[in-house]
PDB file of C-alpha atoms in Angstrom:
ATOM      1  CA  GLU A   1       0.193  -0.145   0.010  1.00  0.00           C
ATOM      2  CA  PRO A   2       1.320   3.206  -0.921  1.00  0.00           C
ATOM      3  CA  GLU A   3       2.398   5.476   2.218  1.00  0.00           C
ATOM      4  CA  VAL A   4       3.661   8.984   2.731  1.00  0.00           C
ATOM      5  CA  THR A   5       7.262   8.693   4.139  1.00  0.00           C
ATOM      6  CA  GLN A   6       8.976  11.115   6.387  1.00  0.00           C
ATOM      7  CA  THR A   7      12.827  11.587   7.496  1.00  0.00           C
ATOM      8  CA  PRO A   8      14.104  11.852  10.030  1.00  0.00           C
ATOM      9  CA  SER A   9      12.077  10.291  12.412  1.00  0.00           C
ATOM     10  CA  HIS A  10      13.571  12.377  15.141  1.00  0.00           C
ATOM     11  CA  GLN A  11      16.004  15.322  15.176  1.00  0.00           C
ATOM     12  CA  VAL A  12      17.479  17.285  17.905  1.00  0.00           C
ATOM     13  CA  THR A  13      18.778  20.623  17.243  1.00  0.00           C
ATOM     14  CA  GLN A  14      20.142  23.800  19.192  1.00  0.00           C
ATOM     15  CA  MET A  15      18.003  26.902  19.149  1.00  0.00           C
ATOM     16  CA  GLY A  16      18.760  29.243  16.148  1.00  0.00           C
ATOM     17  CA  GLN A  17      19.482  26.472  14.087  1.00  0.00           C
ATOM     18  CA  GLU A  18      17.921  25.625  10.638  1.00  0.00           C
ATOM     19  CA  VAL A  19      16.276  22.493  10.352  1.00  0.00           C
ATOM     20  CA  ILE A  20      14.837  20.569   7.156  1.00  0.00           C
ATOM     21  CA  LEU A  21      12.451  17.908   7.460  1.00  0.00           C
ATOM     22  CA  ARG A  22      11.587  15.917   4.329  1.00  0.00           C
ATOM     23  CA  CYS A  23       8.685  13.954   3.054  1.00  0.00           C
ATOM     24  CA  VAL A  24       7.806  11.878   0.050  1.00  0.00           C
ATOM     25  CA  PRO A  25       4.025  11.992  -0.586  1.00  0.00           C
ATOM     26  CA  ILE A  26       2.179   9.160  -2.219  1.00  0.00           C
ATOM     27  CA  SER A  27       3.318   9.459  -6.207  1.00  0.00           C
ATOM     28  CA  ASN A  28      -0.060  10.372  -7.774  1.00  0.00           C
ATOM     29  CA  HIS A  29      -1.188  12.765  -5.229  1.00  0.00           C
ATOM     30  CA  LEU A  30      -1.678  16.619  -5.994  1.00  0.00           C
ATOM     31  CA  TYR A  31      -1.963  18.169  -2.714  1.00  0.00           C
ATOM     32  CA  PHE A  32       0.831  18.453   0.104  1.00  0.00           C
ATOM     33  CA  TYR A  33       0.616  19.682   3.707  1.00  0.00           C
ATOM     34  CA  TRP A  34       2.482  20.074   6.742  1.00  0.00           C
ATOM     35  CA  TYR A  35       0.649  19.878  10.155  1.00  0.00           C
ATOM     36  CA  ARG A  36       2.242  19.861  13.636  1.00  0.00           C
ATOM     37  CA  GLN A  37       1.186  18.695  17.012  1.00  0.00           C
ATOM     38  CA  ILE A  38       3.122  19.930  20.150  1.00  0.00           C
ATOM     39  CA  LEU A  39       3.232  17.604  22.932  1.00  0.00           C
ATOM     40  CA  GLY A  40      -0.174  17.411  24.528  1.00  0.00           C
ATOM     41  CA  GLN A  41      -1.869  19.843  22.010  1.00  0.00           C
ATOM     42  CA  LYS A  42      -3.991  19.490  19.009  1.00  0.00           C
ATOM     43  CA  VAL A  43      -2.902  18.650  15.654  1.00  0.00           C
ATOM     44  CA  GLU A  44      -2.504  22.149  13.821  1.00  0.00           C
ATOM     45  CA  PHE A  45      -2.495  22.717  10.010  1.00  0.00           C
ATOM     46  CA  LEU A  46       0.539  24.940   8.932  1.00  0.00           C
ATOM     47  CA  VAL A  47       0.602  24.993   5.233  1.00  0.00           C
ATOM     48  CA  SER A  48      -0.882  23.517   1.987  1.00  0.00           C
ATOM     49  CA  PHE A  49       0.845  23.221  -1.401  1.00  0.00           C
ATOM     50  CA  TYR A  50      -0.640  22.789  -4.847  1.00  0.00           C
ATOM     51  CA  ASN A  51       0.863  22.991  -8.350  1.00  0.00           C
ATOM     52  CA  ASN A  52       4.422  24.212  -6.961  1.00  0.00           C
ATOM     53  CA  GLU A  53       2.955  27.014  -4.609  1.00  0.00           C
ATOM     54  CA  ILE A  54       1.647  27.535  -1.279  1.00  0.00           C
ATOM     55  CA  SER A  55      -1.976  27.262  -1.295  1.00  0.00           C
ATOM     56  CA  GLU A  56      -2.981  28.404   2.266  1.00  0.00           C
ATOM     57  CA  LYS A  57      -1.014  28.738   5.131  1.00  0.00           C
ATOM     58  CA  SER A  58      -1.708  29.510   8.875  1.00  0.00           C
ATOM     59  CA  GLU A  59      -0.777  32.147  11.327  1.00  0.00           C
ATOM     60  CA  ILE A  60       1.699  29.677  12.574  1.00  0.00           C
ATOM     61  CA  PHE A  61       3.715  29.610   9.166  1.00  0.00           C
ATOM     62  CA  ASP A  62       5.583  32.775   9.530  1.00  0.00           C
ATOM     63  CA  ASP A  63       8.442  33.891   7.617  1.00  0.00           C
ATOM     64  CA  GLN A  64      10.804  31.419   9.594  1.00  0.00           C
ATOM     65  CA  PHE A  65       9.197  28.748   7.805  1.00  0.00           C
ATOM     66  CA  SER A  66       9.244  27.768   4.058  1.00  0.00           C
ATOM     67  CA  VAL A  67       8.345  24.648   1.819  1.00  0.00           C
ATOM     68  CA  GLU A  68       9.704  23.338  -1.187  1.00  0.00           C
ATOM     69  CA  ARG A  69       9.114  20.863  -3.896  1.00  0.00           C
ATOM     70  CA  PRO A  70      12.713  20.457  -5.233  1.00  0.00           C
ATOM     71  CA  ASP A  71      11.926  17.652  -7.700  1.00  0.00           C
ATOM     72  CA  GLY A  72       9.350  15.343  -8.498  1.00  0.00           C
ATOM     73  CA  SER A  73       9.135  13.403  -5.300  1.00  0.00           C
ATOM     74  CA  ASN A  74      10.436  15.189  -2.254  1.00  0.00           C
ATOM     75  CA  PHE A  75       8.322  17.842  -0.155  1.00  0.00           C
ATOM     76  CA  THR A  76      10.291  19.768   2.266  1.00  0.00           C
ATOM     77  CA  LEU A  77       9.783  22.040   5.355  1.00  0.00           C
ATOM     78  CA  LYS A  78      12.469  24.270   6.376  1.00  0.00           C
ATOM     79  CA  ILE A  79      12.700  25.998   9.661  1.00  0.00           C
ATOM     80  CA  ARG A  80      15.264  28.892   9.342  1.00  0.00           C
ATOM     81  CA  SER A  81      15.887  29.551  12.972  1.00  0.00           C
ATOM     82  CA  THR A  82      14.575  27.164  15.203  1.00  0.00           C
ATOM     83  CA  LYS A  83      13.043  28.258  18.747  1.00  0.00           C
ATOM     84  CA  LEU A  84      12.317  26.404  21.585  1.00  0.00           C
ATOM     85  CA  GLU A  85       8.377  26.253  20.730  1.00  0.00           C
ATOM     86  CA  ASP A  86       8.962  24.876  17.445  1.00  0.00           C
ATOM     87  CA  SER A  87       9.493  21.418  19.159  1.00  0.00           C
ATOM     88  CA  ALA A  88       6.844  19.395  18.253  1.00  0.00           C
ATOM     89  CA  MET A  89       6.090  16.471  15.877  1.00  0.00           C
ATOM     90  CA  TYR A  90       5.524  17.551  12.308  1.00  0.00           C
ATOM     91  CA  PHE A  91       3.333  15.311  10.231  1.00  0.00           C
ATOM     92  CA  CYS A  92       3.681  15.696   6.199  1.00  0.00           C
ATOM     93  CA  ALA A  93       0.356  14.516   4.557  1.00  0.00           C
ATOM     94  CA  SER A  94      -0.926  14.327   0.989  1.00  0.00           C
ATOM     95  CA  SER A  95      -3.991  13.812  -0.969  1.00  0.00           C
ATOM     96  CA  VAL A  96      -4.914  13.033  -4.777  1.00  0.00           C
ATOM     97  CA  MET A  97      -8.146  15.203  -4.864  1.00  0.00           C
ATOM     98  CA  VAL A  98      -8.458  18.657  -6.043  1.00  0.00           C
ATOM     99  CA  GLY A  99     -11.091  20.650  -3.965  1.00  0.00           C
ATOM    100  CA  ALA A 100     -12.801  20.403  -0.872  1.00  0.00           C
ATOM    101  CA  THR A 101     -13.063  16.901  -0.393  1.00  0.00           C
ATOM    102  CA  GLY A 102     -10.769  13.717  -0.411  1.00  0.00           C
ATOM    103  CA  GLU A 103      -9.104  12.247   2.534  1.00  0.00           C
ATOM    104  CA  LEU A 104      -5.530  13.120   3.627  1.00  0.00           C
ATOM    105  CA  PHE A 105      -2.750  10.506   3.937  1.00  0.00           C
ATOM    106  CA  PHE A 106      -0.383  11.304   6.917  1.00  0.00           C
ATOM    107  CA  GLY A 107       3.055  10.140   7.242  1.00  0.00           C
ATOM    108  CA  GLU A 108       4.292   8.756  10.544  1.00  0.00           C
ATOM    109  CA  GLY A 109       5.808  12.224  11.746  1.00  0.00           C
ATOM    110  CA  SER A 110       9.176  13.741  12.400  1.00  0.00           C
ATOM    111  CA  ARG A 111       9.886  14.769  15.606  1.00  0.00           C
ATOM    112  CA  LEU A 112      12.012  18.013  16.418  1.00  0.00           C
ATOM    113  CA  THR A 113      13.443  18.872  19.621  1.00  0.00           C
ATOM    114  CA  VAL A 114      14.931  22.326  19.973  1.00  0.00           C
ATOM    115  CA  LEU A 115      17.341  22.722  22.827  1.00  0.00           C
TER     116      LEU A 115
ATOM    117  CA  ASP B   1      -9.348  28.446  19.361  1.00  0.00           C
ATOM    118  CA  GLN B   2     -12.050  25.788  19.994  1.00  0.00           C
ATOM    119  CA  GLN B   3     -13.733  25.522  16.678  1.00  0.00           C
ATOM    120  CA  VAL B   4     -13.654  21.815  16.926  1.00  0.00           C
ATOM    121  CA  LYS B   5     -14.185  20.335  20.084  1.00  0.00           C
ATOM    122  CA  GLN B   6     -13.801  16.718  21.682  1.00  0.00           C
ATOM    123  CA  ASN B   7     -15.019  16.917  25.355  1.00  0.00           C
ATOM    124  CA  SER B   8     -14.174  13.539  26.529  1.00  0.00           C
ATOM    125  CA  PRO B   9     -10.411  13.034  26.626  1.00  0.00           C
ATOM    126  CA  SER B  10     -10.790   9.277  27.300  1.00  0.00           C
ATOM    127  CA  LEU B  11     -13.335   6.425  26.726  1.00  0.00           C
ATOM    128  CA  SER B  12     -13.647   2.879  27.939  1.00  0.00           C
ATOM    129  CA  VAL B  13     -15.603   0.182  26.444  1.00  0.00           C
ATOM    130  CA  GLN B  14     -16.103  -3.513  26.610  1.00  0.00           C
ATOM    131  CA  GLU B  15     -15.128  -5.728  23.740  1.00  0.00           C
ATOM    132  CA  GLY B  16     -17.944  -6.354  21.408  1.00  0.00           C
ATOM    133  CA  ARG B  17     -20.113  -3.444  22.613  1.00  0.00           C
ATOM    134  CA  ILE B  18     -20.733   0.015  20.910  1.00  0.00           C
ATOM    135  CA  SER B  19     -18.226   2.880  21.073  1.00  0.00           C
ATOM    136  CA  ILE B  20     -19.632   6.129  20.612  1.00  0.00           C
ATOM    137  CA  LEU B  21     -17.138   9.062  20.113  1.00  0.00           C
ATOM    138  CA  ASN B  22     -18.759  12.639  20.277  1.00  0.00           C
ATOM    139  CA  CYS B  23     -17.241  16.011  18.530  1.00  0.00           C
ATOM    140  CA  ASP B  24     -18.777  19.555  18.449  1.00  0.00           C
ATOM    141  CA  TYR B  25     -18.081  22.251  15.936  1.00  0.00           C
ATOM    142  CA  THR B  26     -18.759  25.993  16.102  1.00  0.00           C
ATOM    143  CA  ASN B  27     -17.909  27.143  12.505  1.00  0.00           C
ATOM    144  CA  SER B  28     -20.784  27.035  10.327  1.00  0.00           C
ATOM    145  CA  MET B  29     -18.289  27.103   7.472  1.00  0.00           C
ATOM    146  CA  PHE B  30     -17.350  23.479   7.811  1.00  0.00           C
ATOM    147  CA  ASP B  31     -18.937  21.284   5.170  1.00  0.00           C
ATOM    148  CA  TYR B  32     -16.779  18.285   5.287  1.00  0.00           C
ATOM    149  CA  PHE B  33     -15.943  16.293   8.439  1.00  0.00           C
ATOM    150  CA  LEU B  34     -13.325  13.208   8.903  1.00  0.00           C
ATOM    151  CA  TRP B  35     -12.350  10.740  11.724  1.00  0.00           C
ATOM    152  CA  TYR B  36      -8.878   9.797  11.992  1.00  0.00           C
ATOM    153  CA  LYS B  37      -7.409   6.874  14.377  1.00  0.00           C
ATOM    154  CA  LYS B  38      -3.766   7.795  15.632  1.00  0.00           C
ATOM    155  CA  TYR B  39      -1.543   5.243  17.256  1.00  0.00           C
ATOM    156  CA  PRO B  40       1.369   6.161  19.443  1.00  0.00           C
ATOM    157  CA  ALA B  41       4.347   7.001  17.180  1.00  0.00           C
ATOM    158  CA  GLU B  42       2.256   6.878  14.125  1.00  0.00           C
ATOM    159  CA  GLY B  43       0.531   9.665  11.935  1.00  0.00           C
ATOM    160  CA  PRO B  44      -3.272   9.893  12.045  1.00  0.00           C
ATOM    161  CA  THR B  45      -4.982   7.197   9.636  1.00  0.00           C
ATOM    162  CA  PHE B  46      -8.103   8.018   8.202  1.00  0.00           C
ATOM    163  CA  LEU B  47     -11.389   6.100   9.108  1.00  0.00           C
ATOM    164  CA  ILE B  48     -14.356   7.727   7.700  1.00  0.00           C
ATOM    165  CA  SER B  49     -15.965  11.068   6.440  1.00  0.00           C
ATOM    166  CA  ILE B  50     -19.007  12.817   6.109  1.00  0.00           C
ATOM    167  CA  SER B  51     -20.167  15.741   3.822  1.00  0.00           C
ATOM    168  CA  SER B  52     -22.448  18.197   5.312  1.00  0.00           C
ATOM    169  CA  ILE B  53     -25.277  17.073   2.897  1.00  0.00           C
ATOM    170  CA  LYS B  54     -25.351  13.780   4.181  1.00  0.00           C
ATOM    171  CA  ASP B  55     -26.320  12.919   8.008  1.00  0.00           C
ATOM    172  CA  LYS B  56     -24.893   9.563   8.006  1.00  0.00           C
ATOM    173  CA  ASN B  57     -22.303   7.663   6.373  1.00  0.00           C
ATOM    174  CA  GLU B  58     -21.222   3.915   6.972  1.00  0.00           C
ATOM    175  CA  ASP B  59     -18.359   1.928   6.351  1.00  0.00           C
ATOM    176  CA  GLY B  60     -18.035  -1.488   7.913  1.00  0.00           C
ATOM    177  CA  ARG B  61     -17.850  -1.411  11.685  1.00  0.00           C
ATOM    178  CA  PHE B  62     -17.853   2.533  11.442  1.00  0.00           C
ATOM    179  CA  THR B  63     -20.492   4.827  11.210  1.00  0.00           C
ATOM    180  CA  VAL B  64     -20.648   8.765  11.487  1.00  0.00           C
ATOM    181  CA  PHE B  65     -23.439  10.634  12.161  1.00  0.00           C
ATOM    182  CA  LEU B  66     -23.873  14.620  11.543  1.00  0.00           C
ATOM    183  CA  ASN B  67     -26.448  16.868  13.097  1.00  0.00           C
ATOM    184  CA  LYS B  68     -25.969  20.094  11.388  1.00  0.00           C
ATOM    185  CA  SER B  69     -28.436  21.891  13.561  1.00  0.00           C
ATOM    186  CA  ALA B  70     -26.693  20.900  16.479  1.00  0.00           C
ATOM    187  CA  LYS B  71     -23.273  21.418  15.031  1.00  0.00           C
ATOM    188  CA  HIS B  72     -22.585  17.727  16.236  1.00  0.00           C
ATOM    189  CA  LEU B  73     -20.919  14.636  14.919  1.00  0.00           C
ATOM    190  CA  SER B  74     -20.446  11.324  16.472  1.00  0.00           C
ATOM    191  CA  LEU B  75     -18.649   8.098  15.419  1.00  0.00           C
ATOM    192  CA  HIS B  76     -19.923   4.837  16.155  1.00  0.00           C
ATOM    193  CA  ILE B  77     -17.914   1.819  16.269  1.00  0.00           C
ATOM    194  CA  VAL B  78     -19.978  -1.556  16.274  1.00  0.00           C
ATOM    195  CA  PRO B  79     -18.614  -3.941  17.546  1.00  0.00           C
ATOM    196  CA  SER B  80     -15.776  -2.879  19.261  1.00  0.00           C
ATOM    197  CA  GLN B  81     -12.514  -4.722  19.259  1.00  0.00           C
ATOM    198  CA  PRO B  82      -9.093  -4.496  21.129  1.00  0.00           C
ATOM    199  CA  GLY B  83      -7.461  -3.315  18.137  1.00  0.00           C
ATOM    200  CA  ASP B  84      -9.579  -0.136  18.061  1.00  0.00           C
ATOM    201  CA  SER B  85      -7.852   1.036  21.142  1.00  0.00           C
ATOM    202  CA  ALA B  86      -6.184   4.359  19.827  1.00  0.00           C
ATOM    203  CA  VAL B  87      -6.503   8.091  19.913  1.00  0.00           C
ATOM    204  CA  TYR B  88      -9.568   9.414  17.472  1.00  0.00           C
ATOM    205  CA  PHE B  89      -9.398  12.709  16.216  1.00  0.00           C
ATOM    206  CA  CYS B  90     -12.271  14.442  14.835  1.00  0.00           C
ATOM    207  CA  ALA B  91     -11.547  17.206  12.004  1.00  0.00           C
ATOM    208  CA  ALA B  92     -13.323  19.701   9.776  1.00  0.00           C
ATOM    209  CA  SER B  93     -12.767  21.523   6.683  1.00  0.00           C
ATOM    210  CA  ALA B  94     -14.585  24.203   4.867  1.00  0.00           C
ATOM    211  CA  TYR B  95     -15.115  24.545   1.187  1.00  0.00           C
ATOM    212  CA  GLY B  96     -12.335  26.245  -0.760  1.00  0.00           C
ATOM    213  CA  SER B  97      -9.869  25.851   2.145  1.00  0.00           C
ATOM    214  CA  ALA B  98      -7.492  23.728   0.192  1.00  0.00           C
ATOM    215  CA  ARG B  99      -8.024  20.782   2.640  1.00  0.00           C
ATOM    216  CA  GLN B 100      -6.933  22.813   5.675  1.00  0.00           C
ATOM    217  CA  LEU B 101      -8.332  20.629   8.489  1.00  0.00           C
ATOM    218  CA  THR B 102      -9.104  21.719  12.004  1.00  0.00           C
ATOM    219  CA  PHE B 103      -8.718  19.117  14.446  1.00  0.00           C
ATOM    220  CA  GLY B 104     -10.218  18.386  17.720  1.00  0.00           C
ATOM    221  CA  SER B 105      -8.140  17.540  20.822  1.00  0.00           C
ATOM    222  CA  GLY B 106      -8.755  13.843  20.345  1.00  0.00           C
ATOM    223  CA  THR B 107     -10.426  10.840  22.516  1.00  0.00           C
ATOM    224  CA  GLN B 108      -8.482   7.987  23.858  1.00  0.00           C
ATOM    225  CA  LEU B 109     -10.372   4.990  22.948  1.00  0.00           C
ATOM    226  CA  THR B 110      -9.594   1.587  24.993  1.00  0.00           C
ATOM    227  CA  VAL B 111     -11.479  -1.500  24.453  1.00  0.00           C
ATOM    228  CA  LEU B 112     -11.243  -3.827  27.027  1.00  0.00           C
ATOM    229  CA  PRO B 113     -11.162  -7.459  26.309  1.00  0.00           C
TER     230      PRO B 113
END
């Protein structure tokens, strides 16, 4: 069964460092997303990406964050200068449908710990 | 921001009985609702969804009911199995939001053998 894969599974970094989280969405999917879950809190939407550009982003997704699809398979989330409050589980997701319906398939997540 | 609320953080049910998980929402723009299941150290897994034009959707042991006037939905699992033990998240989406899901806080379901 096709799945969304994420690397690394866990990254520890110092505050102020740049971090890149990588995702390989399901191959025929058109929409790509990043969500995050801070420990003990809700899963929160960060950004959606379609046709090589950001479709929507939340208030969390400020100038420190960026996304890129550098080739035909990878989808990355970059945090330019990490803060302590960026520590969370980051989930990549993809979906095939264009429009309001269509389920999201999530990866297993990348745990980011900022010290 | 409490647009999607799951007021029960946990629920325990005997194997073979019905599990009912509840979810309330406040945003009238939401028109598509989903339930996800999550095991520890894994990403959320899609279970079932419902559009606002329907009031019920069924898939095997899982049924989702939507009451638009009450802004309430529920997930029924019948019969419950020990493998159903997980955190269940309710999520909602509004048309044109490019799948921007708003999640509830989750309900930990424990199915006792």
